[in-house]
Amino acid sequence: MAPLSKAGAALTALREDLSGEVFTPQDPGYDGARTVFNAMIDRKPAVIAQCESTADVVTAVRFARDLDLKVAVRGGGHSVAGMSLNDGGLVVDLRRMHEVTVHPAARAVHIEGGATMSHLDRACQPYDLATTGGRASTTGVGGFVLGGGTGWLDRKFGLAVDNLLGVDLVTADGELLHVTAEDHPELFWGLHGGGGNFGVATSLTLRLHELPAMSIAFVLYLPERGPEVVRAFRDLIEAGPPEASGAALYVTGPPEDFVPPHLVGLLLAGALLTYAGPEEEMRELARPLLAIPHESEIVTAIPYADLQSMIDDPPGMRNYWSAEYLTGIPDEFVNAFCARAESMPVPTGTQHLVFPQGGAIASGPADYPVPYRDAPWAVHPFGIWEDEADDERCRQWVKDVRADVEPWSTGAVYLNFIGDEGGDRVVSGLGSESMRRLGELKRKYDPDNVFRFNHNIRPL
Ligand SMILES: Cc1cc2nc3c(=O)[nH]c(=O)nc-3n(C[C@H](O)[C@H](O)[C@H](O)COP(=O)(O)OP(=O)(O)OC[C@H]3O[C@@H](n4cnc5c(N)ncnc54)[C@H](O)[C@@H]3O)c2cc1C
């Protein structure tokens, strides 16, 4: 950290130069500006630069370099490990940069680095175009895509990184690079899973696909039906087309109109079948799920952008998440998965999910640092709760799920679904073969590890 006199003068200059806004602990609005999705995260950056343009981002990065401040980059603020904040450093906050420009003829969309899924999906919906997005509308596109990106459309259109056409990236030197398969191809490769390790993505360009219809069946059951439901869901997905996706799950019965009042707040099993096509086709596929005695159902066509905001998790809750990618889900797995549901913390927002991969995920480019691509299924326990007193119970339950499914784990993991689980898990998330190549890239573009608030790749 530079002497205070220099810091004071530089801060004044930063406030003048930025078209966005600067927050320090003395400024009103500072606490709001450092609030992220996971209520367990309470970090206090020295400076938050809310950027409004690429020029602002360059200014903020250079300011941090001059003062030797650590830099965190904030997109949607959804990292459960709170990686978009630091203590005592600078935060490049991109939330004011959320412009989305659709190019229908080119089947492409240009997205500013702080846009959320909602900005993206709502902009594309009028054209009946879409790309693989996350399952919540408030997730940031930047962190989602650069980390890999999975969602209801990935079996049909591939992972989000498989649709990445270009990135405008401000590097640790404050230089702006336009990164594509032709320009800086090695860096382009590294951005397919390497997250925010190489710089600030001020914009991303993604490929779009036609999506004229979307439909879903969401069915809730008494928990004792769980094994039957998971097996039926598995069988219909494994025999079904890549348009079909979704999850088999356990949840606390939500206080919604479609849930009978006596089941609100209780453990329920469920199946969500999503289908990138018309309702009639989806109904045919959903028959085995609807044939199992159930407590409630929603079977309907739905615009993709509406589906994307249907299961938004509430902000302000405490979160601990993990995931394992699986070689398959035979009946023994189903039994273990369902047995663990019995101790799922209820009533909380905690969810216990097993969801399919396969389709276009499996057939996508083998070379990218996303080593979980080949796994046909993934289990994703996510603890969400309100009361601090439940911290230990909820965290332990998530860890227990991981331990239960270990016999079926491929060992690879999608880093965006986990918190900070240590360096070995980063290797599992990027692939041991890719680590050396990524480490060399890191040495070239960020030798001082300025961008370290991520699933960190050390410069070789
Ligand atoms: C409710 C919820 C639902 C989710 N659903 C899904 C899902 O369906 N599919 C899925 O794949 N993931 C999902 N995720 C995980 C999500 O993809 C990751 O948490 C992702 O990192 C979030 O990105 P963000 O920009 O919101 O997060 P942030 O916390 O802002 O950032 C996360 C990381 O990405 C970096 N980063 C963010 N933006 C940029 C940028 N523009 N340039 C450089 N680095 C950047 C940050 O520095 C940080 O290291 C979900 C998360 C939540 C909380």
Coordinates of C-alpha atoms and ligand atoms in Angstrom, one line a residue:
M1 CA 0.0 0.0 0.0
A2 CA 1.3 3.4 -1.0
P3 CA 1.9 6.2 1.6
L4 CA -1.4 7.8 2.6
S5 CA -0.6 11.1 0.9
K6 CA -0.3 9.3 -2.4
A7 CA -3.4 7.2 -1.7
G8 CA -5.4 10.4 -0.8
A9 CA -4.4 12.2 -4.0
A10 CA -4.9 9.1 -6.1
L11 CA -8.4 8.5 -4.6
T12 CA -9.4 12.1 -5.4
A13 CA -8.2 11.6 -9.0
L14 CA -10.1 8.3 -9.2
R15 CA -13.3 10.0 -8.1
E16 CA -12.8 12.7 -10.7
D17 CA -11.8 10.4 -13.6
L18 CA -14.5 7.7 -13.1
S19 CA -17.8 8.3 -14.8
G20 CA -19.2 5.7 -12.3
E21 CA -19.0 6.1 -8.5
V22 CA -16.4 5.4 -5.9
F23 CA -17.2 4.1 -2.4
T24 CA -14.9 4.0 0.6
P25 CA -15.9 3.0 4.1
Q26 CA -16.6 6.6 4.9
D27 CA -19.1 7.0 2.1
P28 CA -22.9 6.6 2.5
G29 CA -23.9 3.6 0.5
Y30 CA -20.7 1.7 1.2
D31 CA -22.4 -1.1 3.1
G32 CA -25.0 -1.6 0.4
A33 CA -22.2 -1.6 -2.3
R34 CA -20.4 -4.5 -0.5
T35 CA -23.4 -6.7 0.0
V36 CA -23.3 -10.0 -2.1
F37 CA -25.7 -12.9 -2.6
N38 CA -24.3 -15.0 0.3
A39 CA -25.1 -13.4 3.6
M40 CA -22.2 -15.2 5.2
I41 CA -19.7 -13.0 3.4
D42 CA -18.7 -9.8 5.3
R43 CA -15.7 -8.3 3.6
K44 CA -14.6 -4.7 3.8
P45 CA -12.7 -3.5 0.7
A46 CA -10.8 -0.2 0.9
V47 CA -12.3 1.1 -2.4
I48 CA -15.3 0.0 -4.5
A49 CA -15.1 1.4 -8.0
Q50 CA -18.5 1.1 -9.6
C51 CA -17.5 1.3 -13.3
E52 CA -19.7 2.6 -16.1
S53 CA -17.4 1.9 -19.0
T54 CA -14.4 0.1 -20.2
A55 CA -12.4 3.3 -19.7
D56 CA -13.5 3.3 -16.1
V57 CA -12.3 -0.3 -15.7
V58 CA -8.9 0.6 -17.1
T59 CA -8.7 3.6 -14.7
A60 CA -9.6 1.4 -11.7
V61 CA -7.1 -1.3 -12.5
R62 CA -4.3 1.2 -13.0
F63 CA -5.3 2.9 -9.7
A64 CA -5.0 -0.4 -7.9
R65 CA -1.7 -1.2 -9.5
D66 CA -0.2 2.2 -8.6
L67 CA -1.2 1.8 -5.0
D68 CA -0.4 -1.9 -4.8
L69 CA -4.0 -2.8 -3.9
K70 CA -5.4 -6.3 -4.3
V71 CA -8.1 -6.4 -7.0
A72 CA -11.5 -8.3 -6.8
V73 CA -13.9 -8.2 -9.8
R74 CA -17.6 -8.1 -9.2
G75 CA -20.1 -9.2 -11.7
G76 CA -23.4 -10.5 -10.3
G77 CA -21.9 -11.1 -6.9
H78 CA -23.2 -14.8 -6.9
S79 CA -19.9 -16.6 -6.0
V80 CA -20.9 -18.4 -2.8
A81 CA -17.3 -18.0 -1.6
G82 CA -17.7 -14.3 -2.0
M83 CA -14.9 -14.0 -4.5
S84 CA -16.1 -10.7 -5.8
L85 CA -15.0 -8.9 -2.6
N86 CA -11.8 -8.6 -0.7
D87 CA -10.6 -7.1 2.6
G88 CA -8.7 -3.8 2.3
G89 CA -8.3 -3.9 -1.5
L90 CA -10.1 -2.6 -4.6
V91 CA -13.3 -4.0 -6.0
V92 CA -14.0 -3.4 -9.7
D93 CA -17.8 -3.5 -9.6
L94 CA -19.3 -4.0 -13.0
R95 CA -23.0 -3.9 -12.2
R96 CA -23.6 -0.6 -13.9
M97 CA -22.3 -2.2 -17.2
H98 CA -25.2 -4.3 -18.2
E99 CA -26.1 -3.3 -21.8
V100 CA -27.0 -6.3 -24.0
T101 CA -27.1 -5.9 -27.8
V102 CA -28.7 -8.7 -29.8
H103 CA -27.5 -9.3 -33.4
P104 CA -30.3 -11.6 -34.7
A105 CA -28.9 -12.0 -38.3
A106 CA -25.5 -12.9 -36.9
R107 CA -27.0 -15.2 -34.2
A108 CA -24.8 -13.4 -31.7
V109 CA -25.3 -11.3 -28.6
H110 CA -22.9 -8.7 -27.2
I111 CA -23.1 -8.5 -23.4
E112 CA -21.4 -6.0 -21.0
G113 CA -19.4 -7.6 -18.2
G114 CA -21.8 -6.8 -15.4
A115 CA -25.0 -8.0 -17.0
T116 CA -27.1 -10.7 -15.3
M117 CA -28.9 -13.6 -16.9
S118 CA -32.1 -11.6 -16.7
H119 CA -30.6 -8.8 -18.8
L120 CA -29.4 -11.4 -21.4
D121 CA -32.5 -13.6 -21.5
R122 CA -35.0 -10.7 -21.6
A123 CA -33.1 -9.1 -24.5
C124 CA -33.0 -12.3 -26.6
Q125 CA -36.6 -13.4 -25.8
P126 CA -38.4 -11.2 -28.4
Y127 CA -36.3 -12.8 -31.2
D128 CA -37.0 -16.4 -30.0
L129 CA -33.3 -16.7 -29.6
A130 CA -31.4 -17.9 -26.6
T131 CA -28.1 -19.4 -25.4
T132 CA -27.1 -21.6 -22.5
G133 CA -27.7 -19.5 -19.4
G134 CA -27.7 -20.2 -15.6
R135 CA -30.8 -21.3 -13.8
A136 CA -31.3 -18.1 -11.9
S137 CA -32.0 -14.6 -13.3
T138 CA -29.7 -12.7 -11.0
T139 CA -26.5 -14.6 -11.7
G140 CA -23.8 -12.5 -13.4
V141 CA -23.1 -13.5 -17.0
G142 CA -19.4 -12.8 -16.6
G143 CA -18.6 -15.1 -13.7
F144 CA -21.0 -17.7 -15.1
V145 CA -19.6 -17.9 -18.6
L146 CA -15.9 -17.6 -17.8
G147 CA -16.3 -20.5 -15.3
G148 CA -18.0 -22.8 -17.8
G149 CA -21.7 -22.2 -17.6
T150 CA -24.4 -24.9 -17.3
G151 CA -28.2 -24.5 -17.5
W152 CA -31.4 -26.0 -18.8
L153 CA -30.2 -25.6 -22.4
D154 CA -26.8 -27.1 -22.2
R155 CA -27.7 -30.6 -23.4
K156 CA -29.0 -29.0 -26.5
F157 CA -26.6 -26.0 -27.1
G158 CA -23.5 -27.0 -25.1
L159 CA -21.9 -25.3 -22.1
A160 CA -21.9 -21.5 -22.1
V161 CA -18.1 -21.5 -22.9
D162 CA -18.9 -23.6 -26.0
N163 CA -20.9 -20.6 -27.2
L164 CA -18.2 -18.0 -26.4
L165 CA -17.2 -16.0 -29.5
G166 CA -15.1 -13.3 -28.0
V167 CA -14.2 -11.3 -24.9
D168 CA -13.0 -7.8 -24.4
L169 CA -10.5 -8.1 -21.5
V170 CA -8.7 -5.5 -19.4
T171 CA -5.5 -7.2 -18.3
A172 CA -3.5 -6.7 -15.1
D173 CA -1.5 -4.0 -16.9
G174 CA -4.7 -2.1 -17.7
E175 CA -4.4 -3.0 -21.3
L176 CA -7.6 -3.7 -23.3
L177 CA -7.4 -6.9 -25.5
H178 CA -10.0 -8.2 -27.9
V179 CA -9.7 -11.9 -27.4
T180 CA -11.2 -14.4 -30.0
A181 CA -10.2 -17.7 -31.6
E182 CA -8.1 -15.7 -34.0
D183 CA -6.7 -12.9 -31.7
H184 CA -4.8 -14.2 -28.7
P185 CA -6.0 -17.8 -29.2
E186 CA -4.2 -19.2 -26.2
L187 CA -5.8 -16.7 -23.9
F188 CA -9.1 -17.4 -25.6
W189 CA -8.7 -21.0 -24.7
G190 CA -7.9 -20.1 -21.0
L191 CA -11.1 -18.0 -20.8
H192 CA -13.1 -21.3 -21.4
G193 CA -13.1 -22.2 -17.7
G194 CA -10.3 -20.2 -16.2
G195 CA -12.7 -17.6 -14.7
G196 CA -11.5 -14.2 -13.8
N197 CA -7.9 -15.2 -13.6
F198 CA -6.7 -13.3 -16.6
G199 CA -8.4 -10.0 -16.4
V200 CA -11.7 -8.1 -16.3
A201 CA -14.1 -9.1 -19.1
T202 CA -15.8 -5.8 -19.9
S203 CA -17.9 -7.5 -22.5
L204 CA -18.5 -11.0 -23.9
T205 CA -20.0 -12.1 -27.2
L206 CA -22.0 -15.4 -27.2
R207 CA -23.6 -17.5 -30.0
L208 CA -27.4 -17.5 -30.1
H209 CA -29.7 -20.4 -31.1
E210 CA -33.3 -20.5 -32.2
L211 CA -35.6 -21.3 -29.3
P212 CA -39.2 -20.9 -30.5
A213 CA -40.7 -22.9 -27.6
M214 CA -39.9 -24.0 -24.1
S215 CA -42.0 -26.1 -21.7
I216 CA -41.8 -27.7 -18.3
A217 CA -43.3 -30.2 -16.0
F218 CA -42.6 -29.6 -12.3
V219 CA -44.1 -32.3 -10.1
L220 CA -43.9 -32.6 -6.3
Y221 CA -44.2 -35.9 -4.4
L222 CA -44.2 -37.1 -0.8
P223 CA -40.5 -37.8 0.1
E224 CA -41.0 -41.6 0.3
R225 CA -41.7 -41.5 -3.5
G226 CA -38.1 -40.2 -4.0
P227 CA -36.3 -43.3 -5.2
E228 CA -39.1 -44.1 -7.7
V229 CA -39.0 -40.5 -8.9
V230 CA -35.3 -40.3 -9.4
R231 CA -35.2 -43.6 -11.2
A232 CA -38.1 -42.5 -13.5
F233 CA -36.4 -39.2 -14.2
R234 CA -33.0 -40.9 -14.9
D235 CA -34.6 -43.3 -17.3
L236 CA -36.6 -40.8 -19.3
I237 CA -33.5 -38.5 -19.6
E238 CA -31.2 -41.3 -20.6
A239 CA -33.6 -42.4 -23.3
G240 CA -34.7 -38.9 -24.2
P241 CA -33.5 -36.2 -26.6
P242 CA -31.0 -33.4 -25.7
E243 CA -33.9 -31.0 -25.6
A244 CA -34.9 -32.6 -22.3
S245 CA -33.1 -31.6 -19.1
G246 CA -34.0 -30.5 -15.6
A247 CA -33.4 -32.2 -12.3
A248 CA -34.6 -34.7 -9.7
L249 CA -34.6 -33.0 -6.3
Y250 CA -35.6 -32.6 -2.7
V251 CA -36.9 -29.3 -1.4
T252 CA -38.8 -27.8 1.5
G253 CA -42.4 -27.3 0.3
P254 CA -42.5 -23.6 -0.7
P255 CA -45.4 -21.4 0.3
E256 CA -46.7 -21.2 -3.3
D257 CA -50.3 -21.6 -4.7
F258 CA -49.4 -24.9 -6.4
V259 CA -48.3 -26.5 -3.1
P260 CA -51.1 -27.9 -0.8
P261 CA -50.9 -25.8 2.4
H262 CA -50.4 -28.9 4.7
L263 CA -47.1 -29.6 2.8
V264 CA -45.6 -26.2 3.0
G265 CA -42.4 -26.3 5.1
L266 CA -42.1 -30.1 4.8
L267 CA -39.6 -32.2 2.9
L268 CA -40.8 -33.0 -0.6
A269 CA -39.3 -34.9 -3.5
G270 CA -39.7 -33.4 -6.9
A271 CA -38.9 -33.6 -10.6
L272 CA -38.4 -30.7 -12.9
L273 CA -38.4 -31.7 -16.6
T274 CA -37.4 -28.8 -18.9
Y275 CA -37.9 -29.2 -22.6
A276 CA -36.6 -27.0 -25.4
G277 CA -39.7 -27.5 -27.5
P278 CA -43.5 -27.5 -27.5
E279 CA -45.7 -28.6 -24.6
E280 CA -47.3 -31.5 -26.4
E281 CA -43.9 -33.2 -27.0
M282 CA -42.9 -32.5 -23.4
R283 CA -46.1 -34.0 -22.0
E284 CA -45.4 -37.2 -23.8
L285 CA -41.9 -37.4 -22.2
A286 CA -43.2 -36.4 -18.8
R287 CA -45.8 -39.3 -18.7
P288 CA -43.7 -41.6 -16.4
L289 CA -43.3 -38.7 -13.9
L290 CA -47.0 -37.8 -13.9
A291 CA -47.9 -41.5 -13.5
I292 CA -46.3 -41.6 -10.1
P293 CA -48.8 -40.5 -7.4
H294 CA -48.0 -36.8 -6.7
E295 CA -49.1 -33.9 -4.6
S296 CA -48.9 -31.1 -7.2
E297 CA -47.9 -30.4 -10.7
I298 CA -47.3 -27.5 -13.1
V299 CA -47.2 -28.7 -16.7
T300 CA -47.0 -25.8 -19.1
A301 CA -45.4 -24.0 -22.0
I302 CA -43.3 -21.1 -20.7
P303 CA -41.1 -18.4 -22.3
Y304 CA -37.5 -19.2 -21.6
A305 CA -36.8 -15.9 -19.9
D306 CA -39.7 -16.6 -17.5
L307 CA -38.5 -20.1 -16.7
Q308 CA -35.1 -18.5 -15.9
S309 CA -36.6 -16.4 -13.1
M310 CA -39.0 -19.1 -11.8
I311 CA -36.7 -20.6 -9.2
D312 CA -34.7 -17.6 -8.1
D313 CA -33.2 -18.2 -4.7
P314 CA -33.8 -15.3 -2.3
P315 CA -30.9 -12.9 -1.5
G316 CA -29.9 -12.3 2.1
M317 CA -29.6 -16.1 3.0
R318 CA -26.6 -18.0 4.2
N319 CA -25.1 -20.4 1.7
Y320 CA -22.8 -23.3 1.5
W321 CA -22.7 -25.3 -1.8
S322 CA -20.8 -28.2 -3.3
A323 CA -21.0 -30.6 -6.2
E324 CA -19.8 -33.9 -7.5
Y325 CA -19.7 -35.1 -11.1
L326 CA -20.8 -38.7 -11.6
T327 CA -19.9 -41.7 -13.8
G328 CA -23.6 -42.6 -13.7
I329 CA -26.6 -42.9 -11.3
P330 CA -27.3 -46.7 -10.9
D331 CA -30.0 -47.7 -8.4
E332 CA -27.4 -47.9 -5.6
F333 CA -26.6 -44.3 -6.2
V334 CA -30.3 -43.4 -6.1
N335 CA -30.7 -45.1 -2.8
A336 CA -27.7 -43.3 -1.3
F337 CA -28.9 -39.9 -2.7
C338 CA -32.5 -40.4 -1.4
A339 CA -31.3 -41.7 2.0
R340 CA -29.3 -38.5 2.6
A341 CA -32.5 -36.4 1.9
E342 CA -33.9 -37.7 5.2
S343 CA -31.4 -35.6 7.1
M344 CA -31.7 -32.6 4.7
P345 CA -32.1 -29.4 6.9
V346 CA -35.8 -28.5 6.7
P347 CA -37.5 -26.1 6.7
T348 CA -34.7 -24.1 5.0
G349 CA -34.0 -23.1 1.4
T350 CA -31.6 -26.0 1.1
Q351 CA -31.9 -28.2 -2.0
H352 CA -30.6 -31.6 -3.0
L353 CA -30.3 -32.0 -6.8
V354 CA -29.2 -34.5 -9.3
F355 CA -29.2 -33.3 -12.8
P356 CA -28.2 -34.6 -16.2
Q357 CA -25.3 -33.6 -18.5
G358 CA -24.7 -35.5 -21.8
G359 CA -25.9 -34.4 -25.2
A360 CA -24.1 -31.3 -26.6
I361 CA -22.1 -31.0 -23.3
A362 CA -20.4 -34.4 -23.9
S363 CA -19.9 -33.8 -27.6
G364 CA -18.4 -30.3 -27.2
P365 CA -14.7 -29.4 -27.7
A366 CA -12.6 -31.8 -25.6
D367 CA -9.7 -29.4 -25.2
Y368 CA -11.2 -26.7 -23.0
P369 CA -10.3 -26.7 -19.2
V370 CA -13.8 -28.0 -18.2
P371 CA -12.9 -31.6 -17.2
Y372 CA -16.4 -32.4 -16.0
R373 CA -17.7 -32.4 -19.6
D374 CA -17.8 -36.2 -19.9
A375 CA -19.8 -36.9 -16.7
P376 CA -23.3 -38.0 -17.6
W377 CA -24.8 -36.7 -14.3
A378 CA -24.0 -34.3 -11.4
V379 CA -25.1 -34.0 -7.9
H380 CA -25.4 -30.5 -6.4
P381 CA -26.3 -30.2 -2.8
F382 CA -26.8 -26.6 -1.8
G383 CA -27.3 -25.5 1.7
I384 CA -29.4 -22.3 2.0
W385 CA -30.6 -21.2 5.4
E386 CA -31.3 -18.1 7.4
D387 CA -30.3 -18.6 11.0
E388 CA -26.6 -18.5 11.9
A389 CA -27.3 -21.2 14.5
D390 CA -27.8 -23.6 11.6
D391 CA -24.3 -23.0 10.0
E392 CA -22.7 -26.1 11.2
R393 CA -25.6 -28.5 10.6
C394 CA -26.2 -27.2 7.0
R395 CA -22.5 -27.2 6.1
Q396 CA -22.0 -30.7 7.4
W397 CA -25.1 -32.0 5.5
V398 CA -23.6 -30.7 2.2
K399 CA -20.2 -32.4 3.1
D400 CA -22.1 -35.6 3.9
V401 CA -23.7 -35.7 0.4
R402 CA -20.3 -35.4 -1.2
A403 CA -19.0 -38.3 1.0
D404 CA -22.0 -40.5 0.1
V405 CA -21.6 -40.1 -3.6
E406 CA -17.8 -40.6 -3.6
P407 CA -18.1 -44.1 -5.2
W408 CA -19.6 -42.6 -8.3
S409 CA -17.6 -39.4 -8.5
T410 CA -15.4 -38.8 -11.6
G411 CA -13.2 -36.6 -9.5
A412 CA -13.8 -33.6 -11.8
V413 CA -15.9 -30.7 -10.6
Y414 CA -17.5 -27.5 -11.9
L415 CA -15.8 -24.7 -9.9
N416 CA -18.8 -22.3 -10.2
F417 CA -20.9 -24.7 -8.1
I418 CA -18.5 -24.9 -5.1
G419 CA -17.1 -22.5 -2.5
D420 CA -13.4 -22.3 -1.6
E421 CA -12.5 -25.9 -1.2
G422 CA -8.8 -25.5 -1.6
G423 CA -6.1 -25.8 -4.3
D424 CA -6.7 -29.5 -5.1
R425 CA -10.3 -28.9 -6.0
V426 CA -9.2 -26.1 -8.3
V427 CA -7.0 -28.7 -10.1
S428 CA -10.1 -31.0 -10.2
G429 CA -12.1 -28.1 -11.7
L430 CA -9.7 -27.3 -14.4
G431 CA -8.0 -30.6 -15.1
S432 CA -4.5 -31.6 -14.2
E433 CA -3.4 -31.6 -17.9
S434 CA -4.7 -28.0 -18.3
M435 CA -3.1 -26.6 -15.1
R436 CA 0.4 -26.2 -16.6
R437 CA -1.0 -24.5 -19.7
L438 CA -3.2 -22.2 -17.5
G439 CA -0.2 -21.4 -15.2
E440 CA 1.9 -20.3 -18.2
L441 CA -1.0 -18.1 -19.4
K442 CA -1.3 -16.7 -15.9
R443 CA 2.5 -15.9 -15.9
K444 CA 2.1 -14.1 -19.2
Y445 CA -1.0 -12.0 -18.5
D446 CA -1.0 -11.7 -14.7
P447 CA 2.5 -12.6 -13.3
D448 CA 1.8 -10.8 -10.0
N449 CA -1.5 -12.6 -9.5
V450 CA -3.4 -9.3 -9.3
F451 CA -6.6 -11.2 -10.1
R452 CA -6.5 -13.7 -7.3
F453 CA -10.1 -13.5 -5.9
N454 CA -11.3 -16.5 -7.9
H455 CA -10.6 -20.2 -8.1
N456 CA -7.0 -19.2 -8.4
I457 CA -4.4 -20.3 -10.9
R458 CA -0.9 -19.5 -9.7
P459 CA 1.5 -18.0 -12.3
L460 CA 4.1 -20.7 -13.2
Ligands
LIG1 C1 -28.7 -18.5 -7.1 C2 -27.6 -19.0 -7.9 C3 -27.9 -19.8 -9.0 C4 -26.8 -20.3 -9.8 N1 -27.1 -21.1 -10.9 C5 -26.2 -21.5 -11.7 C6 -26.5 -22.3 -12.8 O1 -27.6 -22.7 -13.1 N2 -25.5 -22.7 -13.7 C7 -24.2 -22.3 -13.4 O2 -23.3 -22.7 -14.2 N3 -23.8 -21.6 -12.3 C8 -24.8 -21.2 -11.5 N4 -24.5 -20.5 -10.4 C9 -23.1 -20.3 -10.0 C10 -22.5 -19.1 -10.8 O3 -22.3 -19.4 -12.1 C11 -21.2 -18.6 -10.2 O4 -21.4 -18.3 -8.8 C12 -20.6 -17.5 -11.0 O5 -19.3 -17.3 -10.6 C13 -21.4 -16.2 -10.7 O6 -21.0 -15.2 -11.4 P1 -21.3 -13.7 -10.9 O7 -20.7 -12.7 -11.9 O8 -22.7 -13.6 -10.5 O9 -20.4 -13.7 -9.5 P2 -19.4 -12.8 -8.8 O10 -19.4 -13.3 -7.4 O11 -19.5 -11.4 -9.1 O12 -18.0 -13.3 -9.5 C14 -17.6 -14.7 -9.4 C15 -16.2 -14.8 -9.9 O13 -16.2 -14.4 -11.3 C16 -15.3 -13.3 -11.5 N5 -16.0 -12.4 -12.5 C17 -17.3 -12.1 -12.5 N6 -17.6 -11.3 -13.5 C18 -16.4 -11.1 -14.2 C19 -16.0 -10.4 -15.3 N7 -16.9 -9.7 -16.0 N8 -14.7 -10.5 -15.7 C20 -13.8 -11.2 -15.0 N9 -14.1 -11.9 -13.9 C21 -15.4 -11.8 -13.5 C22 -15.2 -12.7 -10.1 O14 -14.0 -12.0 -10.0 C23 -15.2 -13.9 -9.2 O15 -14.0 -14.5 -9.1 C24 -25.5 -20.0 -9.5 C25 -25.2 -19.2 -8.4 C26 -26.2 -18.7 -7.6 C27 -25.9 -17.9 -6.4

